[in-house]
Coordinates of C-alpha atoms in Angstrom, one line a residue:
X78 CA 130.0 67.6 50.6
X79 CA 130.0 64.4 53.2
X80 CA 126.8 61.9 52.2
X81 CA 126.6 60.9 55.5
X82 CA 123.7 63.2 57.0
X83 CA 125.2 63.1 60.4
X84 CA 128.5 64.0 59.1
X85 CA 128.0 67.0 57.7
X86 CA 129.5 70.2 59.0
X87 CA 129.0 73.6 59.2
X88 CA 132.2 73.6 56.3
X89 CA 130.4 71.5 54.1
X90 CA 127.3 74.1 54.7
X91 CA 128.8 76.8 54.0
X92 CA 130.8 75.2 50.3
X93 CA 127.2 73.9 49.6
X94 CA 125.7 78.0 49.7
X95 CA 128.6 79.2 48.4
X96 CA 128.1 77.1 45.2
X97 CA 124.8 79.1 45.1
X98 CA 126.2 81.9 44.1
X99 CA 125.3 83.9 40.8
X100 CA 129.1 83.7 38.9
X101 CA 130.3 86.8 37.6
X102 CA 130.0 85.9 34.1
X103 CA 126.5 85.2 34.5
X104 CA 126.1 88.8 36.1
X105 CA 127.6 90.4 33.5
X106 CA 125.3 88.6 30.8
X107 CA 122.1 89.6 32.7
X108 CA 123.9 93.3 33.3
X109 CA 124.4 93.4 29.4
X110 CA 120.9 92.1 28.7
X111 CA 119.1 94.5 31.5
X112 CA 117.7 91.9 32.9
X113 CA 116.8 93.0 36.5
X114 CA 114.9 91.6 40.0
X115 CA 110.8 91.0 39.0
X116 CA 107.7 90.1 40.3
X117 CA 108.9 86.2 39.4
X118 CA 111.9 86.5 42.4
X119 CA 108.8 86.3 44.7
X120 CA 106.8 84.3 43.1
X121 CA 109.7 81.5 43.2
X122 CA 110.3 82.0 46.8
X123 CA 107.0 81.5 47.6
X124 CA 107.7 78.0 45.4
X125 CA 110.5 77.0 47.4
X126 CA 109.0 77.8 50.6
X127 CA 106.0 75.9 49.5
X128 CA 108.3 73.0 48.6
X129 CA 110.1 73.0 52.4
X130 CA 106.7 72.7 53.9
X131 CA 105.7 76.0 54.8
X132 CA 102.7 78.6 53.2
X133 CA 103.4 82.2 53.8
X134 CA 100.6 82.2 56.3
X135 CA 103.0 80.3 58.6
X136 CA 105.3 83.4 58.6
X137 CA 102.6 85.1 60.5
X138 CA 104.1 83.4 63.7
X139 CA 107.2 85.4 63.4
X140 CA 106.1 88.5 64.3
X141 CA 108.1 90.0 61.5
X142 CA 109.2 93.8 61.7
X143 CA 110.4 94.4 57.9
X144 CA 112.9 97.3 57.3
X145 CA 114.0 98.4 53.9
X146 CA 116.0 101.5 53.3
X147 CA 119.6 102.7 51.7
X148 CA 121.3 104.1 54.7
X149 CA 120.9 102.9 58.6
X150 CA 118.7 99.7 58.3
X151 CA 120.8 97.6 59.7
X152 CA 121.5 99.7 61.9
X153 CA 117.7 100.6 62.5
X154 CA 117.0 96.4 62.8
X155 CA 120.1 96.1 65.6
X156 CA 118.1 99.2 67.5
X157 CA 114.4 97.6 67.2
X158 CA 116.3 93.9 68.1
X159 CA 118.4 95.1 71.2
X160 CA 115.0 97.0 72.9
X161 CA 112.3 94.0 71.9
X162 CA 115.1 91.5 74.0
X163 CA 115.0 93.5 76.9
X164 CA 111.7 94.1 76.5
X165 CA 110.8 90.4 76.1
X166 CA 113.1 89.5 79.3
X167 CA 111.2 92.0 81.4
X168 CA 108.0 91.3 80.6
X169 CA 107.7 87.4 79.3
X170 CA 106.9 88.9 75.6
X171 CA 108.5 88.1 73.0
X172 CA 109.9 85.0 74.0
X173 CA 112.3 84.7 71.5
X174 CA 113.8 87.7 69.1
X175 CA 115.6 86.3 65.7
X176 CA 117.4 88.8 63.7
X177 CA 118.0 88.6 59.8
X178 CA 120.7 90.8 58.2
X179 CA 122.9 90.8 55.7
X180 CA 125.8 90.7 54.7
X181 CA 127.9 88.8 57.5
X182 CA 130.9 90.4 58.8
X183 CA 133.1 87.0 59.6
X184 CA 130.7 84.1 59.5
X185 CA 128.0 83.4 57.0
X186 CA 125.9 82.5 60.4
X187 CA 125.7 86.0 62.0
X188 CA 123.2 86.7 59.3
X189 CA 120.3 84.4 61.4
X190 CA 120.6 85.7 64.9
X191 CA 118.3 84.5 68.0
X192 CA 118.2 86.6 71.3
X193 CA 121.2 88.5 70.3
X194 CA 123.5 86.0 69.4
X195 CA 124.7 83.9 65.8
X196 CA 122.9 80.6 65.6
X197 CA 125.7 78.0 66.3
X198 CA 127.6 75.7 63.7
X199 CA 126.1 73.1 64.9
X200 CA 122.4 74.7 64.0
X201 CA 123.2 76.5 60.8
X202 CA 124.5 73.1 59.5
X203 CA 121.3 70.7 60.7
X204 CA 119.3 73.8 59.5
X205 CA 120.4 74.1 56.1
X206 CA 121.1 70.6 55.8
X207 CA 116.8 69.9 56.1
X208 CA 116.4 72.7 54.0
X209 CA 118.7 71.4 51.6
X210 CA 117.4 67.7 51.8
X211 CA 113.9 68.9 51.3
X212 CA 114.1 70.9 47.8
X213 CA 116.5 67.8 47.0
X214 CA 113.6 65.5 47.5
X215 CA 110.8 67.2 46.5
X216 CA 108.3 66.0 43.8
X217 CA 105.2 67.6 42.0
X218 CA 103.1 64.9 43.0
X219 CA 100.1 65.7 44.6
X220 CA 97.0 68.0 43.8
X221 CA 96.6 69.8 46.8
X222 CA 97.1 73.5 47.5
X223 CA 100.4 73.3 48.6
X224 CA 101.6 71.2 45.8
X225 CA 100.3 73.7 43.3
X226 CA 102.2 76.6 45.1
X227 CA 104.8 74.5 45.3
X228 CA 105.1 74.2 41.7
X229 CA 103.9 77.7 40.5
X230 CA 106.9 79.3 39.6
X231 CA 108.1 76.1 37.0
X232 CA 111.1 75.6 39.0
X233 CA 112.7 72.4 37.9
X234 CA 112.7 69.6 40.6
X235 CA 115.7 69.6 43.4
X236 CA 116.4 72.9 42.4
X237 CA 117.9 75.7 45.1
X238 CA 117.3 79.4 45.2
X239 CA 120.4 81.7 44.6
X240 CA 122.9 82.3 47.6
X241 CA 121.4 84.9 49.3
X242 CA 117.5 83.9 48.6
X243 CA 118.8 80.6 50.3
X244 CA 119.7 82.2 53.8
X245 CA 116.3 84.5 53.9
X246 CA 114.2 80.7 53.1
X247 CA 117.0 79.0 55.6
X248 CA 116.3 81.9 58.4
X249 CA 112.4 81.1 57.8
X250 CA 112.7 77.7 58.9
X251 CA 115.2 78.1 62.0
X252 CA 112.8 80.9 63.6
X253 CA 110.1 78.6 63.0
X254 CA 111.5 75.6 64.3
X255 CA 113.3 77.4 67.5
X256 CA 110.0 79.2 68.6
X257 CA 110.6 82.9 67.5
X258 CA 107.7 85.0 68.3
X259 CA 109.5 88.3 66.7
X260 CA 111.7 88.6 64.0
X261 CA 113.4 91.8 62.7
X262 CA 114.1 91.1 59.1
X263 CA 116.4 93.5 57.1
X264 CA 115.7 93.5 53.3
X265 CA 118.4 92.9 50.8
X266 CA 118.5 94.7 47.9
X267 CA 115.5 96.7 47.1
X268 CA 111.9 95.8 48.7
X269 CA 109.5 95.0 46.0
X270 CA 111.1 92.0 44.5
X271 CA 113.2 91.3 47.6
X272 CA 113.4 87.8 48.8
X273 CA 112.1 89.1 52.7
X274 CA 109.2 90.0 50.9
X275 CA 107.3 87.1 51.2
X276 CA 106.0 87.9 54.7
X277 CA 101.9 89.3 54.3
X278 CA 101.5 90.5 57.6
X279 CA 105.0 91.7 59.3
X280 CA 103.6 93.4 62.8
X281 CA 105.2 97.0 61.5
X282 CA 107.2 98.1 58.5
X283 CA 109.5 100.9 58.1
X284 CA 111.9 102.7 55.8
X285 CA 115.3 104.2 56.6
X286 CA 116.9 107.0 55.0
X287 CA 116.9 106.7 51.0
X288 CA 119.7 107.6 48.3
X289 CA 121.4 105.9 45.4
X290 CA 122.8 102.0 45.5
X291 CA 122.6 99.4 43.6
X292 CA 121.8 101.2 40.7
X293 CA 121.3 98.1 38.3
X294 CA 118.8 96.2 40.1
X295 CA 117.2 99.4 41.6
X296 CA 117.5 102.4 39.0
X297 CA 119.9 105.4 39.0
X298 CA 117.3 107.9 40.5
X299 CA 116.4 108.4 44.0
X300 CA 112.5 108.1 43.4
X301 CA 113.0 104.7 41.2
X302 CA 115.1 103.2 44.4
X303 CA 112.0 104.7 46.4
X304 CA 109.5 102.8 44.7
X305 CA 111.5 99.6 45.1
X306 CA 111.9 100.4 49.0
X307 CA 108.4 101.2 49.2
X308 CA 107.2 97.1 48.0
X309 CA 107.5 96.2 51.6
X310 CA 104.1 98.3 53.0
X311 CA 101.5 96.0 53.8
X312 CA 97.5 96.4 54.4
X313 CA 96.8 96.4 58.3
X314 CA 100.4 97.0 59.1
X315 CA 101.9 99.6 60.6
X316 CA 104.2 101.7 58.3
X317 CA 107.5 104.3 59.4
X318 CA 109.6 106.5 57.3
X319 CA 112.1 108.9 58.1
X320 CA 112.3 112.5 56.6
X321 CA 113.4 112.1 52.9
X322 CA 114.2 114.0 50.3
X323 CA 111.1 115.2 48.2
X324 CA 111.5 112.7 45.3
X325 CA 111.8 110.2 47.8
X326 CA 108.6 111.1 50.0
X327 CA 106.5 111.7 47.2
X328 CA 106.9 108.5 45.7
X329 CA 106.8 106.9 49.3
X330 CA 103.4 108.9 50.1
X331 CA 102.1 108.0 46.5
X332 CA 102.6 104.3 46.8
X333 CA 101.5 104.0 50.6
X334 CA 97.9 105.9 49.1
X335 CA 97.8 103.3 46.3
X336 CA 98.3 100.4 48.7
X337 CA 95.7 101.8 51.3
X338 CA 98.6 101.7 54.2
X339 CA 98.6 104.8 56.5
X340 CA 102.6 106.0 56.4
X341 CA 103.3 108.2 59.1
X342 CA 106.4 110.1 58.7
X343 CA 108.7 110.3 61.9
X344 CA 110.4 113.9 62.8
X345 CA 113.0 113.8 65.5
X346 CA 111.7 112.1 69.0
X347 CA 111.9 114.2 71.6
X348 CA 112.1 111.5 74.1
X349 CA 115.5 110.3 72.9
X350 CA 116.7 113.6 74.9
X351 CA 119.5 112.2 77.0
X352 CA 120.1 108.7 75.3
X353 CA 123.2 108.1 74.8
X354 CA 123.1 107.2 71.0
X355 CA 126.4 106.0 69.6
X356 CA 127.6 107.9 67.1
X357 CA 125.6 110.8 68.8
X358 CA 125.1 112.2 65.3
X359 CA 121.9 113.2 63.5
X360 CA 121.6 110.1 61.1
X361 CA 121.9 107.7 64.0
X362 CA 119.4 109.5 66.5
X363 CA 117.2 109.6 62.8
X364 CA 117.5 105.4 62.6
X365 CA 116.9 105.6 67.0
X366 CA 113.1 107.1 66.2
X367 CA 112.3 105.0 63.6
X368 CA 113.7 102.1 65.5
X369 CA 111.5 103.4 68.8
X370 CA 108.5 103.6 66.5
X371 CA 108.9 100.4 65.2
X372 CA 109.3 98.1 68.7
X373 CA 106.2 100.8 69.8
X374 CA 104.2 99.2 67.0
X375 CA 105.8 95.3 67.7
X376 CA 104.9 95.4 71.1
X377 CA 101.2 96.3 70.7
X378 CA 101.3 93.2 68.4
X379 CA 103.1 90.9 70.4
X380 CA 102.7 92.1 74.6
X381 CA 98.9 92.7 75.3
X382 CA 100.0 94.0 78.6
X383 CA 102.3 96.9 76.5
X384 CA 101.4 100.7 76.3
X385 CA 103.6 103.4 74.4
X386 CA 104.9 106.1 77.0
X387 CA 104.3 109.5 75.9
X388 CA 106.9 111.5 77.9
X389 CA 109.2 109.4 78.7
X390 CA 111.1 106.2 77.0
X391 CA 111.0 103.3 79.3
X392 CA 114.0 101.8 80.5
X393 CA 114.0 98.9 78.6
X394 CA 113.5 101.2 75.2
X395 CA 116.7 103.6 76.7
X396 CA 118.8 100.6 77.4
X397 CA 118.1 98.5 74.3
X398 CA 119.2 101.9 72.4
X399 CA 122.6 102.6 74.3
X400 CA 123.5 98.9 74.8
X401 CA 123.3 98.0 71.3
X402 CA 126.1 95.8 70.0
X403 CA 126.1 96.5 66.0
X404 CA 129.5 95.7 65.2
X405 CA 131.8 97.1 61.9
X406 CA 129.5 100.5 62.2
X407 CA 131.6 103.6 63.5
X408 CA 133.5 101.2 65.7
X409 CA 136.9 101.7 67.7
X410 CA 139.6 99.3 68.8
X411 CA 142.6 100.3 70.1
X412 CA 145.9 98.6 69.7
X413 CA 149.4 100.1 71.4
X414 CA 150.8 101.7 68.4
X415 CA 147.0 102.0 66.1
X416 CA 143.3 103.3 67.0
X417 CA 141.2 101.5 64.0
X418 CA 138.2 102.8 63.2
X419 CA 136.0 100.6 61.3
X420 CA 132.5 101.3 59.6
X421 CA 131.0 99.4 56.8
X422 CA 130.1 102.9 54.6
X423 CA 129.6 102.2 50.8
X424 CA 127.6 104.9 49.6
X425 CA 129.1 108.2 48.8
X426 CA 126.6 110.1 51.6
X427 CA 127.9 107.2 54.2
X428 CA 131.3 107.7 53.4
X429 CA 130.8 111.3 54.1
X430 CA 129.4 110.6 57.4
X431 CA 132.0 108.3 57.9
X432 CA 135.1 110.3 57.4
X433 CA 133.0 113.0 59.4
X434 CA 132.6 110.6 62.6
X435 CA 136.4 109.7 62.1
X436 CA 137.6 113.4 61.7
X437 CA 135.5 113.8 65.4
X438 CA 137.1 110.8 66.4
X439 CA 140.8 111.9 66.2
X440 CA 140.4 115.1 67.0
X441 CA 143.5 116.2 69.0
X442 CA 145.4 113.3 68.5
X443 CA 148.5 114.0 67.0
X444 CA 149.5 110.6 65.0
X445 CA 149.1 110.5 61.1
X446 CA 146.2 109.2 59.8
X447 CA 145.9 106.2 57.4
X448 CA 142.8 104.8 55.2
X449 CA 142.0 101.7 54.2
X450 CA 139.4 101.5 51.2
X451 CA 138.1 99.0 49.4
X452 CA 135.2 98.5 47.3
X453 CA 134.8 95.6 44.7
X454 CA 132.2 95.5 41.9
X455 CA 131.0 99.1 41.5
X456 CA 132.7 101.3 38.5
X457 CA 131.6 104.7 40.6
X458 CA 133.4 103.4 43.6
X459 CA 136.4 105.8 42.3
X460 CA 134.1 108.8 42.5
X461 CA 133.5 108.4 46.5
X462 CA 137.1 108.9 47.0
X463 CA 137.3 112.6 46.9
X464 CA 134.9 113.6 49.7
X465 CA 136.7 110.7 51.9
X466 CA 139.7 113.0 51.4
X467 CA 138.2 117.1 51.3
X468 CA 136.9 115.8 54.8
X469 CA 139.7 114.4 56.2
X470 CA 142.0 117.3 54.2
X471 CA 139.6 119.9 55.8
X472 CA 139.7 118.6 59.2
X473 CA 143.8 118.5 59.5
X474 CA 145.4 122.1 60.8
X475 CA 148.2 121.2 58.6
X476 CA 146.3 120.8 55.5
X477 CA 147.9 117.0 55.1
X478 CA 144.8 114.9 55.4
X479 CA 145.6 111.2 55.1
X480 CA 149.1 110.7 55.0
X481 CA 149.5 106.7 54.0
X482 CA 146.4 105.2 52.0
X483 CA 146.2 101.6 51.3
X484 CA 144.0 99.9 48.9
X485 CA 143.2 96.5 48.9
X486 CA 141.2 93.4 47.5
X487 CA 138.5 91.3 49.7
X488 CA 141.0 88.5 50.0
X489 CA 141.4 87.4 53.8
X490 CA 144.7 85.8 53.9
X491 CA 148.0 86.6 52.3
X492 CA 149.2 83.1 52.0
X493 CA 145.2 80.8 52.2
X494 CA 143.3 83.4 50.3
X495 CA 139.3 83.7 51.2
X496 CA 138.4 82.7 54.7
X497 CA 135.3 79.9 53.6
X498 CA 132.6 82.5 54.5
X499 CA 133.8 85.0 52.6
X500 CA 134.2 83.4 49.4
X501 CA 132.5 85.6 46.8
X502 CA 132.2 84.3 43.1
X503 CA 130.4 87.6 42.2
X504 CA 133.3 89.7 40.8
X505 CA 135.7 89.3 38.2
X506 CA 139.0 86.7 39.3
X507 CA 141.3 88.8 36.8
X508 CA 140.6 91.6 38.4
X509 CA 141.0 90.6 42.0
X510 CA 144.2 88.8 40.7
X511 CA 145.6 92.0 38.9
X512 CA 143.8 94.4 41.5
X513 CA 142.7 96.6 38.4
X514 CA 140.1 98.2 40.4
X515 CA 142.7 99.0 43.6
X516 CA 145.2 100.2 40.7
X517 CA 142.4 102.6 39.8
X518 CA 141.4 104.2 43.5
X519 CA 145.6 104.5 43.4
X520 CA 145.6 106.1 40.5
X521 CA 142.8 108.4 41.6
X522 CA 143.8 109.4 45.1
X523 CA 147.6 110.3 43.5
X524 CA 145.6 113.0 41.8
X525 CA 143.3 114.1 44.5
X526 CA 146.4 114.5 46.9
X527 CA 149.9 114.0 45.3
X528 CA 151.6 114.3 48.9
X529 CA 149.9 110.8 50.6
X530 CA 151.9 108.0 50.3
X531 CA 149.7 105.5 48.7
X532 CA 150.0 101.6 48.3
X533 CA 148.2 98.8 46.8
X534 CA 148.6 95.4 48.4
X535 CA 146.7 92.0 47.8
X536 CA 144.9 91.2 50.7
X537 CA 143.2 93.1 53.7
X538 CA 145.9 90.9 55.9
X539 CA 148.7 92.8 54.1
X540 CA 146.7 95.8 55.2
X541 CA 146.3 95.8 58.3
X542 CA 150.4 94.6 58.3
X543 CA 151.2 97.5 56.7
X544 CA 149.5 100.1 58.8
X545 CA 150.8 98.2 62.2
X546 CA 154.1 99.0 60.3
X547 CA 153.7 102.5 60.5
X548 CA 152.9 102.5 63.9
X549 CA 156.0 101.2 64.4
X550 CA 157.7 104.7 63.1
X551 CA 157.8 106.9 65.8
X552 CA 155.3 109.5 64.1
X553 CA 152.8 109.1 67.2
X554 CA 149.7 106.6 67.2
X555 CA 148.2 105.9 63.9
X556 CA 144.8 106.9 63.6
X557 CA 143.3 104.4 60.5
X558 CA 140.4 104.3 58.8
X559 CA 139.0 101.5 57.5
X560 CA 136.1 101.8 55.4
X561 CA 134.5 101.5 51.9
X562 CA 132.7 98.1 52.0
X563 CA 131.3 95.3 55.1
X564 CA 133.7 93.3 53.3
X565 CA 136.7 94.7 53.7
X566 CA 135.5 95.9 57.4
X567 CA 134.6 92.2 58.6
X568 CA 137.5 90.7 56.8
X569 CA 139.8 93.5 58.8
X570 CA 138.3 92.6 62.2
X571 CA 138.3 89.0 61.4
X572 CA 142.3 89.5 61.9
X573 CA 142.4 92.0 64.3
X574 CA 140.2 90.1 66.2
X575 CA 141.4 86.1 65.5
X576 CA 137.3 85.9 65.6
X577 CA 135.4 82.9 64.0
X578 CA 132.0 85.0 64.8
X579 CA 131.4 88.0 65.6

């Protein structure tokens, strides 16, 4: 990293977070140990927002709609984002819309959006640069009130939070300092203990559908992942859920009564009748309502002009929900000789729904279809394979199913390796270099369906190459899937695309 303030880049940003992050022999220990996310991850990020020169009373400002959930909340955020824009450009409020999701797709700097679109280089850099400078230079001198939160959480001096903890405090002082007056904020990994969770008054809450990830951090039952999800209901805020399943709801309804927040369950919204929701399937018109509900409850917050309609969406609402831009979710591009279908599906009910949406996609065409899978990190990965290919099996007249499958590793580039932003210190480097885990899913999938042809290459560029290869064989257009992790998607449409953002 350049010493020279004014000469450092958005490059030397992004090497400064990625040193940040956890390595994977420090995971393992803490996985061995069972040491998991607690009431102390808050109570540091309160420290280190206290040390940049904000309380969490500041956060107030933002606006903040919080979403937690398993499956559609990002999603859910990109609905509630695109109507409060158009919204705010009709009627004068909000001024400004930031958006916080994670993870990126090409460039670390998608994550912090304003009005629709990545910050620039130029403002991640100067951004993360002050934040940087000010834990660097902070001191626990002082008595005052800040000082004392400052120094709460006995975090050495000119110490950093971890790499994604970093972006949620970095996204903080870019909305602040660029005049956001609403902010959708997507929660990482759980709720409770979830760096997001530092905000006391967001203007509405809500919770997407609920299953099983991230078992180690969040437990290996549906209601322990609720009660996680649940952290982010607030006093005096509005709070939305979608129907769940009853281990889910009850623990949902039981911590919404011990918090004294009033949790109002959404059913389908009749008013959506007619929107064009993209996919047009039940799960996304499902994250639509709770995404209406939300901006409903923003608005009373944030326009004092604003009034829910009762029969009839308003156009802004309608728009914001068709136009939507959410990209590397149930998305299409079509080359001469391949139609790619792309979606970021890591959970064995999303991959479901994914090769469900792609089986409706192809439907008539003639050309074999081809997957693409990855999925780094998880030892049940292997398990989601066989409902990616009953569904795709199911749907073919001919019985075939997938005819080529490729698996690959998370590395960009055949020849360079990890673009910068995707540089991920979190799994094991023997096993990326001897692709154990893509050996495995090949291994699987033979046994599944001993007919596919099915190949193991090193990086997602030698994937896509190898599907454009057999749409170079005269069997009709390749219909590929490419699925199993935002990784693999955003690393795959980083190529396709030649994209530095997207």
């Amino acid at each position: 990293m350049a010493s020279s303030a004014s000469a450092r880049t958005y490059a030397d940003a992004v090497d400064a977070l990625n040193s940040l992050q956890t390595p994977f022999a420090v995971i393992e220990a803490r996985r061995r140990a069972g040491i998991r996310p607690d009431a102390s991850s808050v109570r540091e990020m309160r420290a280190y927002l206290a040390r940049i020169g904000y309380a969490p009373a500041d956060l107030d400002r933002l606006g903040v709609v919080h979403v937690a959930g398993t499956k559609g909340k990002g999603s859910t955020c990109a609905f509630v984002d695109s109507i409060l824009r158009r919204h705010g450009r009709s009627h004068g409020a909000p001024r400004r819309v930031g958006l916080f999701t994670s993870p990126h797709l090409i460039a670390v700097r998608e994550r912090i959006r304003i009005d629709g679109a990545p910050v620039s280089e130029e403002l991640f850099a100067r951004y993360f640069f002050d934040v940087w400078d000010r834990l660097e230079a902070w001191s626990p001198a002082g008595g005052d009130a800040a000082a004392a939160a400052a120094a709460d959480a006995d975090l050495p001096p000119a110490s950093k939070p971890v790499y994604a903890r970093y972006l949620a405090l970095l996204s903080y002082h870019v909305f602040l300092c660029e005049g956001v007056d609403a902010a959708v904020y997507e929660t990482g990994i759980g709720g409770e203990f979830d760096a997001t969770n530092i905000v006391e008054r967001p203007v509405a809450c809500g919770i997407s559908s609920l299953g099983i990830d991230h078992v180690f951090a969040l437990g290996a039952t549906v209601d322990e992942i609720a009660w996680h999800k649940a952290g982010i209901m607030k006093v005096g805020s509005p709070a939305f859920t979608v129907e769940q399943v009853p281990a889910a709801a009850r623990v949902l309804r039981d911590r919404a009564a011990e918090k004294g927040v009033a949790l109002a369950v959404l059913g389908p919204d009749p008013r959506l009748a007619g929107v064009r929701i993209r996919p047009d399937a039940a799960f996304q018109r499902k994250n639509a309502a709770l995404a209406v509900a939300l901006a409903e409850a923003a608005l009373r917050a944030l326009d004092p002009g604003f009034t829910p309609a009762a029969a009839r969406l308003p156009r802004d609402f309608v728009d914001g929900l068709e136009q939507v831009v959410w990209r590397g979710r149930c998305e299409v591009k079509e080359e001469d000789a391949v139609a790619w279908h792309v979606d970021g599906a890591h959970t064995v009910d999303s991959l479901r729904v994914a090769a469900r949406w792609f089986v409706g996609e192809c439907a008539g065409e003639p050309g074999p279809r081809v997957l693409v899978f990855n999925q780094q990190g998880r030892g049940d990965a292997v398990d989601f394979l066989a409902s990616l290919c009953d569904t795709v099996k199911a749907a073919d007249p001919a019985g075939r199913g997938f005819r080529h499958v490729v698996f690959c590793t998370n590395v960009t580039y055949a020849k360079t390796g990890y673009k910068r932003d995707f540089v991920n210190h979190q799994y094991d480097p023997k096993d990326v270099a001897q692709m154990t885990v893509q050996r495995g899913f090949a291994d699987k999938w033979a046994a599944l369906d001993p007919a596919a042809d099915v190949a193991v290459v090193p990086s997602i560029e030698e994937a896509v190459d190898r599907v454009r290869e057999l749409g170079g064989e005269g069997e009709g257009k390749v219909q590929a899937l490419v699925t199993g992790s935002l990784h693999l998607v955003g690393g795959a449409l980083g190529i396709l695309e030649g994209a530095d953002a997207l």
